[in-house]
Amino acid sequence: MQLSVIILNYNVRYFLEQCVLSVQAALQHIDGEIIVIDNNSSDDSCQMMKTRFPHIKLIENNDNTGFPKGNNIGAAEAKGEYICILNPDTVVAEDTFTKILNSQLQTPNSKLGILGCKLIDGTGNFLPESKRGIPTPWVAFTKIFGLYKIFPKVQLFNQYYAEHLTENQSGKVDILVGAFMLMKRDLYNEVGGFDENCFMYSDDIDLSYMVLKKEKWNYYFAETTVIHYKGESTVKDGTYMKRFQEAMDYFYAKHFKKSSFFSVFMKVGSFFFAFLKKNKARVSNRKIDNYILISENELLKEELEKLLGKNVKRLSSSFKNELPSLLKGINSNIEIIFDQNDLTFSSIISAMELYKNEKVTFKIIPNQSDFMIGSNSSNDRGEVVMIEK
């Protein structure tokens, strides 16, 4: 078997359903498997998996074992030469895994460690954590106080988000994000998988660094794009910085000398950082003025108009001829709803990147599903809207 995709779920039933649908499509021409591990969700995630995807391996944990242990449980069941650690609040394109696995032919496999890809949020904007540097105390300082934004071209300040590469430029990086990590299963086992003692937010950093210590190199692959709603799995509330500080303290204690300097400035920065995150979350609540449905289904248009209480303009699946003129010079909030019954995930992802705008938000109606789903910000929870059929 070539590839095992491991998805760890906790209480994100609708995001999980969409994720699995996208992975199924992406594995269509690959000898692969999907393994879903559920960390004792209180929603109906497991029942949904058994009903809609009875052929997919589901592991039901009796408690919330955490991100590292949950993924390690999945990896222990994997049969693929490669494994992909994938968050449930992601959407992959139909050609994501094909492109990545084909890229192996152009790289020296003996030295390749973890491979990550370009991630965007639910508004189509690039997520800079797709590629990062080692968060030494200085590098973490430049992140917390925003120095990387002020001096993006200065190497001294731009290492946290590996800005020696642009978002569309593939190349070596130190750290990759746990939402999407593809590597050889043997290498994962060789480094011991995720450290189960890791605090939240340091597990992917630690795994990336452990691979580097094996004299492998990690690689950011910009030729495929994956949606990571992000805010759905990790809400940026007041405890975020406390957890981030604990994570970095553990990472430094394990691999470096613990830094008292870091502990002091993190306490100061936590108040500033949490305040900004809360403000961003409030800004994301917006009133939608106009809706555009991309679908061949006129009946769906009528159903959405009843549900939303507003007129919905429907465009066909060849929307690229009409949509640019509708969005030109917009001064009102528009939401674009993609009917995935008539569109590929790849075309939806491409459209989100192409038409991203501060006035535009996106929702997806997954194939043969009774809901639409999306997120208007990477700083708060996503939104699920049920559609009566």
CSV table of C-alpha atoms in Angstrom, one decimal:
chain,number,residue,atom,x,y,z
A,1,MET,CA,0.0,0.0,0.0
A,2,GLN,CA,1.3,3.4,-0.9
A,3,LEU,CA,-0.4,5.9,1.5
A,4,SER,CA,-2.3,5.8,4.8
A,5,VAL,CA,-4.2,9.0,5.6
A,6,ILE,CA,-4.7,9.4,9.4
A,7,ILE,CA,-7.5,11.8,10.6
A,8,LEU,CA,-7.9,12.4,14.3
A,9,ASN,CA,-11.3,13.8,15.1
A,10,TYR,CA,-12.8,15.4,18.2
A,11,ASN,CA,-16.3,16.9,18.0
A,12,VAL,CA,-16.2,18.3,14.4
A,13,ARG,CA,-18.6,15.9,12.8
A,14,TYR,CA,-19.5,18.0,9.8
A,15,PHE,CA,-16.0,19.1,9.0
A,16,LEU,CA,-14.9,15.5,9.3
A,17,GLU,CA,-17.6,14.4,6.8
A,18,GLN,CA,-16.3,17.0,4.3
A,19,CYS,CA,-12.7,16.1,4.9
A,20,VAL,CA,-13.3,12.3,4.4
A,21,LEU,CA,-15.2,13.0,1.2
A,22,SER,CA,-12.3,15.1,-0.2
A,23,VAL,CA,-9.7,12.4,0.9
A,24,GLN,CA,-11.7,9.7,-0.8
A,25,ALA,CA,-11.7,11.6,-4.0
A,26,ALA,CA,-7.9,12.3,-3.7
A,27,LEU,CA,-7.2,8.6,-3.2
A,28,GLN,CA,-9.2,7.4,-6.2
A,29,HIS,CA,-6.1,6.6,-8.3
A,30,ILE,CA,-3.8,5.7,-5.3
A,31,ASP,CA,-3.4,2.5,-3.4
A,32,GLY,CA,-4.3,4.0,-0.1
A,33,GLU,CA,-6.5,3.9,3.0
A,34,ILE,CA,-8.2,6.2,5.4
A,35,ILE,CA,-8.0,5.7,9.2
A,36,VAL,CA,-10.2,7.9,11.4
A,37,ILE,CA,-9.5,8.0,15.1
A,38,ASP,CA,-12.2,9.6,17.3
A,39,ASN,CA,-11.1,10.9,20.7
A,40,ASN,CA,-14.4,10.2,22.5
A,41,SER,CA,-16.5,12.9,20.7
A,42,SER,CA,-19.8,13.8,22.3
A,43,ASP,CA,-21.4,14.6,18.9
A,44,ASP,CA,-22.5,12.0,16.3
A,45,SER,CA,-19.1,11.8,14.5
A,46,CYS,CA,-18.8,8.1,15.0
A,47,GLN,CA,-22.4,7.3,13.9
A,48,MET,CA,-21.9,9.5,10.8
A,49,MET,CA,-18.8,7.5,9.9
A,50,LYS,CA,-20.5,4.2,10.4
A,51,THR,CA,-23.5,5.3,8.3
A,52,ARG,CA,-21.8,7.2,5.5
A,53,PHE,CA,-18.4,5.6,5.4
A,54,PRO,CA,-18.9,2.0,6.7
A,55,HIS,CA,-15.9,0.8,4.7
A,56,ILE,CA,-13.4,3.2,6.4
A,57,LYS,CA,-11.5,2.1,9.4
A,58,LEU,CA,-12.8,3.8,12.5
A,59,ILE,CA,-11.0,3.7,15.9
A,60,GLU,CA,-13.2,4.8,18.8
A,61,ASN,CA,-11.2,5.9,21.8
A,62,ASN,CA,-12.9,5.8,25.2
A,63,ASP,CA,-11.4,9.2,26.2
A,64,ASN,CA,-9.7,12.2,24.7
A,65,THR,CA,-6.2,10.9,24.4
A,66,GLY,CA,-4.9,14.2,22.9
A,67,PHE,CA,-3.3,14.9,19.5
A,68,PRO,CA,0.0,13.1,19.8
A,69,LYS,CA,-1.3,9.8,21.2
A,70,GLY,CA,-4.4,9.8,19.0
A,71,ASN,CA,-2.3,10.1,15.9
A,72,ASN,CA,0.2,7.5,17.2
A,73,ILE,CA,-2.7,5.1,17.6
A,74,GLY,CA,-3.7,5.6,14.0
A,75,ALA,CA,-0.2,5.3,12.7
A,76,ALA,CA,0.2,2.0,14.5
A,77,GLU,CA,-2.7,0.7,12.4
A,78,ALA,CA,-1.4,2.1,9.1
A,79,LYS,CA,-0.2,-0.1,6.3
A,80,GLY,CA,1.0,2.5,3.8
A,81,GLU,CA,4.6,3.1,2.8
A,82,TYR,CA,3.8,6.8,3.5
A,83,ILE,CA,1.4,8.2,6.1
A,84,CYS,CA,-0.3,11.6,6.0
A,85,ILE,CA,-1.3,13.2,9.3
A,86,LEU,CA,-4.4,15.3,8.4
A,87,ASN,CA,-6.7,17.5,10.5
A,88,PRO,CA,-10.4,16.8,10.2
A,89,ASP,CA,-11.1,20.5,9.5
A,90,THR,CA,-9.2,20.3,6.1
A,91,VAL,CA,-10.2,19.9,2.5
A,92,VAL,CA,-7.7,18.3,0.0
A,93,ALA,CA,-7.9,18.7,-3.7
A,94,GLU,CA,-8.4,15.6,-5.9
A,95,ASP,CA,-4.8,15.8,-7.1
A,96,THR,CA,-3.1,16.7,-3.8
A,97,PHE,CA,-1.7,13.3,-3.0
A,98,THR,CA,-0.9,12.4,-6.6
A,99,LYS,CA,1.2,15.6,-7.0
A,100,ILE,CA,3.0,15.0,-3.8
A,101,LEU,CA,3.8,11.4,-4.3
A,102,ASN,CA,5.0,12.1,-7.9
A,103,SER,CA,7.3,14.8,-6.5
A,104,GLN,CA,9.2,12.0,-4.6
A,105,LEU,CA,10.7,11.0,-8.0
A,106,GLN,CA,12.5,14.4,-8.1
A,107,THR,CA,13.9,14.3,-4.5
A,108,PRO,CA,16.5,12.1,-2.9
A,109,ASN,CA,14.2,10.0,-0.7
A,110,SER,CA,17.0,9.0,1.6
A,111,LYS,CA,17.2,12.6,2.8
A,112,LEU,CA,13.5,13.7,2.6
A,113,GLY,CA,11.8,13.9,6.0
A,114,ILE,CA,8.4,15.5,6.3
A,115,LEU,CA,6.6,17.1,3.4
A,116,GLY,CA,3.9,19.8,3.9
A,117,CYS,CA,1.9,21.8,1.5
A,118,LYS,CA,0.3,25.2,1.0
A,119,LEU,CA,-2.6,25.8,3.4
A,120,ILE,CA,-5.3,28.4,3.1
A,121,ASP,CA,-8.1,29.3,5.5
A,122,GLY,CA,-11.8,29.4,4.9
A,123,THR,CA,-11.6,32.8,3.2
A,124,GLY,CA,-8.9,31.7,0.7
A,125,ASN,CA,-6.0,33.5,2.4
A,126,PHE,CA,-2.7,31.8,2.8
A,127,LEU,CA,-1.8,30.4,6.3
A,128,PRO,CA,1.8,31.4,7.0
A,129,GLU,CA,2.3,28.5,9.5
A,130,SER,CA,2.4,26.2,6.4
A,131,LYS,CA,6.1,26.7,6.7
A,132,ARG,CA,8.1,27.8,9.7
A,133,GLY,CA,11.6,28.0,11.2
A,134,ILE,CA,12.8,26.6,14.5
A,135,PRO,CA,11.1,28.7,17.2
A,136,THR,CA,14.2,29.6,19.3
A,137,PRO,CA,13.4,32.2,22.0
A,138,TRP,CA,14.5,35.0,19.6
A,139,VAL,CA,12.4,33.7,16.7
A,140,ALA,CA,9.4,33.3,19.0
A,141,PHE,CA,9.9,36.9,20.2
A,142,THR,CA,9.7,38.2,16.7
A,143,LYS,CA,6.5,36.3,16.2
A,144,ILE,CA,4.7,37.4,19.4
A,145,PHE,CA,5.6,41.1,18.9
A,146,GLY,CA,5.0,41.1,15.1
A,147,LEU,CA,8.5,42.0,14.1
A,148,TYR,CA,8.3,39.6,11.2
A,149,LYS,CA,5.5,41.8,9.8
A,150,ILE,CA,7.5,45.0,10.2
A,151,PHE,CA,10.7,43.7,8.7
A,152,PRO,CA,9.6,40.9,6.4
A,153,LYS,CA,12.7,41.0,4.2
A,154,VAL,CA,15.2,41.1,7.1
A,155,GLN,CA,16.5,37.6,7.9
A,156,LEU,CA,17.0,38.4,11.6
A,157,PHE,CA,13.2,38.9,12.0
A,158,ASN,CA,11.6,36.8,9.3
A,159,GLN,CA,12.5,33.2,10.4
A,160,TYR,CA,9.4,32.2,12.2
A,161,TYR,CA,7.3,31.8,9.0
A,162,ALA,CA,10.3,30.8,6.9
A,163,GLU,CA,10.0,33.9,4.7
A,164,HIS,CA,13.0,32.9,2.7
A,165,LEU,CA,10.3,31.2,0.6
A,166,THR,CA,7.2,32.8,-0.8
A,167,GLU,CA,3.8,31.0,-0.3
A,168,ASN,CA,4.1,29.8,-4.0
A,169,GLN,CA,7.7,28.7,-3.8
A,170,SER,CA,8.6,25.1,-2.8
A,171,GLY,CA,11.8,24.5,-0.8
A,172,LYS,CA,13.4,23.3,2.4
A,173,VAL,CA,12.0,24.5,5.7
A,174,ASP,CA,12.6,23.5,9.3
A,175,ILE,CA,9.1,23.1,10.7
A,176,LEU,CA,5.8,22.0,9.2
A,177,VAL,CA,2.3,22.2,10.6
A,178,GLY,CA,0.5,19.2,12.1
A,179,ALA,CA,-2.7,19.9,10.0
A,180,PHE,CA,-0.9,18.2,7.0
A,181,MET,CA,2.3,16.2,7.4
A,182,LEU,CA,3.3,13.5,4.9
A,183,MET,CA,6.2,11.2,5.5
A,184,LYS,CA,7.5,7.7,5.3
A,185,ARG,CA,5.9,5.5,7.9
A,186,ASP,CA,9.2,3.9,8.7
A,187,LEU,CA,10.7,7.4,9.5
A,188,TYR,CA,7.6,8.2,11.7
A,189,ASN,CA,8.3,5.1,13.7
A,190,GLU,CA,12.0,5.6,13.8
A,191,VAL,CA,11.6,9.0,15.6
A,192,GLY,CA,8.9,7.6,17.8
A,193,GLY,CA,6.0,9.4,16.3
A,194,PHE,CA,4.5,12.3,18.2
A,195,ASP,CA,5.8,12.9,21.7
A,196,GLU,CA,2.8,12.0,23.9
A,197,ASN,CA,4.2,14.2,26.6
A,198,CYS,CA,4.1,17.3,24.4
A,199,PHE,CA,1.7,20.1,25.2
A,200,MET,CA,-0.7,21.4,22.6
A,201,TYR,CA,1.1,23.5,19.9
A,202,SER,CA,4.5,21.9,20.3
A,203,ASP,CA,3.8,18.4,19.0
A,204,ASP,CA,4.3,19.3,15.3
A,205,ILE,CA,7.3,21.4,16.1
A,206,ASP,CA,8.8,18.6,18.1
A,207,LEU,CA,8.2,16.0,15.4
A,208,SER,CA,9.7,18.2,12.7
A,209,TYR,CA,12.7,18.9,14.8
A,210,MET,CA,13.2,15.2,15.6
A,211,VAL,CA,13.3,14.5,11.9
A,212,LEU,CA,15.9,17.2,11.4
A,213,LYS,CA,18.0,15.6,14.1
A,214,LYS,CA,18.0,12.4,12.0
A,215,GLU,CA,19.8,14.5,9.3
A,216,LYS,CA,16.7,14.6,7.1
A,217,TRP,CA,15.3,17.7,5.6
A,218,ASN,CA,11.7,18.9,5.7
A,219,TYR,CA,10.1,20.3,2.6
A,220,TYR,CA,7.3,22.8,1.8
A,221,PHE,CA,5.5,21.8,-1.4
A,222,ALA,CA,3.6,24.8,-2.9
A,223,GLU,CA,2.2,23.0,-5.9
A,224,THR,CA,-1.0,21.9,-4.2
A,225,THR,CA,-3.4,23.8,-1.9
A,226,VAL,CA,-5.4,22.4,1.0
A,227,ILE,CA,-8.1,24.3,3.0
A,228,HIS,CA,-7.5,24.3,6.7
A,229,TYR,CA,-10.4,26.0,8.5
A,230,LYS,CA,-8.1,26.1,11.5
A,231,GLY,CA,-10.3,28.1,13.9
A,232,GLU,CA,-12.6,25.1,14.1
A,233,SER,CA,-10.1,22.9,15.8
A,234,THR,CA,-8.3,25.6,17.8
A,235,VAL,CA,-10.2,28.6,19.0
A,236,LYS,CA,-8.0,31.5,19.9
A,237,ASP,CA,-9.4,32.3,23.3
A,238,GLY,CA,-7.8,33.7,26.4
A,239,THR,CA,-6.0,30.4,27.2
A,240,TYR,CA,-4.2,30.3,23.8
A,241,MET,CA,-1.0,32.1,24.9
A,242,LYS,CA,-0.8,30.1,28.2
A,243,ARG,CA,-0.8,26.9,26.2
A,244,PHE,CA,1.6,28.3,23.7
A,245,GLN,CA,4.0,29.2,26.5
A,246,GLU,CA,3.8,25.8,28.1
A,247,ALA,CA,4.4,24.2,24.7
A,248,MET,CA,7.5,26.3,24.0
A,249,ASP,CA,8.8,25.7,27.6
A,250,TYR,CA,8.5,21.9,27.0
A,251,PHE,CA,10.2,22.1,23.6
A,252,TYR,CA,13.1,24.1,25.0
A,253,ALA,CA,13.5,21.9,28.0
A,254,LYS,CA,13.6,18.8,25.8
A,255,HIS,CA,16.0,20.1,23.1
A,256,PHE,CA,17.7,23.2,24.4
A,257,LYS,CA,18.5,25.0,27.6
A,258,LYS,CA,15.4,26.5,29.2
A,259,SER,CA,15.2,30.2,28.6
A,260,SER,CA,14.2,32.5,31.5
A,261,PHE,CA,14.2,35.4,29.0
A,262,PHE,CA,11.6,33.6,27.0
A,263,SER,CA,9.4,33.0,30.0
A,264,VAL,CA,9.4,36.7,31.0
A,265,PHE,CA,8.5,38.1,27.6
A,266,MET,CA,5.9,35.4,27.0
A,267,LYS,CA,4.0,36.5,30.1
A,268,VAL,CA,4.0,40.1,28.8
A,269,GLY,CA,3.2,39.2,25.2
A,270,SER,CA,0.3,36.9,26.2
A,271,PHE,CA,-1.9,39.8,27.2
A,272,PHE,CA,-1.2,41.7,24.0
A,273,PHE,CA,-1.6,38.6,21.8
A,274,ALA,CA,-4.8,37.4,23.3
A,275,PHE,CA,-6.3,40.9,23.0
A,276,LEU,CA,-5.6,41.1,19.3
A,277,LYS,CA,-7.0,37.6,18.6
A,278,LYS,CA,-10.2,38.4,20.4
A,279,ASN,CA,-10.6,41.6,18.4
A,280,LYS,CA,-10.0,39.7,15.1
A,281,ALA,CA,-12.7,37.1,16.1
A,282,ARG,CA,-15.2,39.9,16.6
A,283,VAL,CA,-14.5,41.5,13.3
A,284,SER,CA,-15.2,38.2,11.5
A,285,ASN,CA,-19.0,38.4,12.5
A,286,ARG,CA,-20.5,40.0,9.4
A,287,LYS,CA,-23.9,40.5,7.8
A,288,ILE,CA,-24.1,39.0,4.3
A,289,ASP,CA,-25.8,41.3,1.8
A,290,ASN,CA,-25.8,39.1,-1.3
A,291,TYR,CA,-25.5,35.3,-2.0
A,292,ILE,CA,-24.1,33.7,-5.1
A,293,LEU,CA,-24.7,29.9,-5.6
A,294,ILE,CA,-22.5,28.0,-8.0
A,295,SER,CA,-24.6,25.0,-9.0
A,296,GLU,CA,-26.6,23.4,-11.8
A,297,ASN,CA,-29.5,22.8,-9.4
A,298,GLU,CA,-32.3,25.5,-9.6
A,299,LEU,CA,-34.3,23.7,-6.9
A,300,LEU,CA,-31.3,24.2,-4.5
A,301,LYS,CA,-31.4,27.9,-5.3
A,302,GLU,CA,-35.0,28.1,-4.2
A,303,GLU,CA,-34.3,26.1,-1.0
A,304,LEU,CA,-31.5,28.4,-0.1
A,305,GLU,CA,-33.6,31.5,-0.7
A,306,LYS,CA,-36.2,30.2,1.8
A,307,LEU,CA,-33.5,29.3,4.3
A,308,LEU,CA,-31.5,32.5,4.1
A,309,GLY,CA,-34.5,34.9,3.5
A,310,LYS,CA,-32.7,36.6,0.6
A,311,ASN,CA,-32.5,36.3,-3.1
A,312,VAL,CA,-29.7,34.0,-4.3
A,313,LYS,CA,-28.1,34.4,-7.7
A,314,ARG,CA,-27.2,31.1,-9.3
A,315,LEU,CA,-24.3,30.7,-11.7
A,316,SER,CA,-23.6,27.5,-13.6
A,317,SER,CA,-20.5,25.4,-13.0
A,318,SER,CA,-18.8,27.4,-15.8
A,319,PHE,CA,-19.0,30.4,-13.4
A,320,LYS,CA,-15.5,31.7,-14.2
A,321,ASN,CA,-17.0,33.6,-17.2
A,322,GLU,CA,-19.5,35.5,-15.1
A,323,LEU,CA,-18.2,35.7,-11.5
A,324,PRO,CA,-15.4,38.2,-12.1
A,325,SER,CA,-17.8,40.9,-13.3
A,326,LEU,CA,-20.1,40.3,-10.4
A,327,LEU,CA,-17.3,40.8,-7.9
A,328,LYS,CA,-15.7,43.8,-9.6
A,329,GLY,CA,-15.7,46.9,-7.4
A,330,ILE,CA,-18.0,45.3,-4.8
A,331,ASN,CA,-18.8,47.4,-1.7
A,332,SER,CA,-21.2,44.9,0.0
A,333,ASN,CA,-20.6,41.6,1.7
A,334,ILE,CA,-21.0,38.6,-0.6
A,335,GLU,CA,-21.1,35.0,0.2
A,336,ILE,CA,-20.3,32.4,-2.5
A,337,ILE,CA,-21.8,29.0,-2.0
A,338,PHE,CA,-20.2,26.1,-3.9
A,339,ASP,CA,-22.3,23.1,-4.7
A,340,GLN,CA,-19.8,20.3,-4.6
A,341,ASN,CA,-22.3,18.0,-6.3
A,342,ASP,CA,-21.4,19.8,-9.5
A,343,LEU,CA,-17.9,20.9,-8.7
A,344,THR,CA,-14.6,19.3,-7.8
A,345,PHE,CA,-12.9,20.2,-4.6
A,346,SER,CA,-9.9,21.3,-6.7
A,347,SER,CA,-12.0,23.9,-8.6
A,348,ILE,CA,-13.5,25.2,-5.4
A,349,ILE,CA,-10.1,25.6,-3.8
A,350,SER,CA,-8.7,27.4,-6.9
A,351,ALA,CA,-11.7,29.7,-6.9
A,352,MET,CA,-11.3,30.6,-3.2
A,353,GLU,CA,-7.7,31.5,-3.9
A,354,LEU,CA,-8.6,33.5,-7.0
A,355,TYR,CA,-11.6,35.4,-5.7
A,356,LYS,CA,-10.5,36.0,-2.1
A,357,ASN,CA,-11.5,39.5,-1.0
A,358,GLU,CA,-12.2,41.1,2.4
A,359,LYS,CA,-15.8,41.5,1.2
A,360,VAL,CA,-16.2,37.8,0.1
A,361,THR,CA,-16.8,34.7,2.2
A,362,PHE,CA,-17.3,31.1,1.1
A,363,LYS,CA,-19.4,28.1,1.9
A,364,ILE,CA,-19.3,24.6,0.5
A,365,ILE,CA,-22.2,22.1,0.2
A,366,PRO,CA,-20.4,18.8,0.1
A,367,ASN,CA,-21.6,16.0,-2.3
A,368,GLN,CA,-24.8,14.4,-1.2
A,369,SER,CA,-24.9,16.3,2.1
A,370,ASP,CA,-27.7,18.3,3.8
A,371,PHE,CA,-25.5,21.1,5.1
A,372,MET,CA,-23.2,23.9,3.9
A,373,ILE,CA,-20.0,24.6,5.8
A,374,GLY,CA,-17.2,27.2,5.9
A,375,SER,CA,-15.4,29.8,8.1
A,376,ASN,CA,-15.2,33.5,7.8
A,377,SER,CA,-12.0,33.8,9.8
A,378,SER,CA,-9.0,31.7,10.9
A,379,ASN,CA,-9.4,33.1,14.4
A,380,ASP,CA,-12.8,31.6,15.4
A,381,ARG,CA,-15.0,28.6,14.9
A,382,GLY,CA,-16.4,27.7,11.5
A,383,GLU,CA,-20.1,27.7,10.6
A,384,VAL,CA,-22.4,24.9,9.7
A,385,VAL,CA,-25.8,25.7,8.2
A,386,MET,CA,-28.3,22.8,7.8
A,387,ILE,CA,-30.3,22.6,4.6
A,388,GLU,CA,-33.7,20.9,4.6
A,389,LYS,CA,-34.1,18.5,1.7
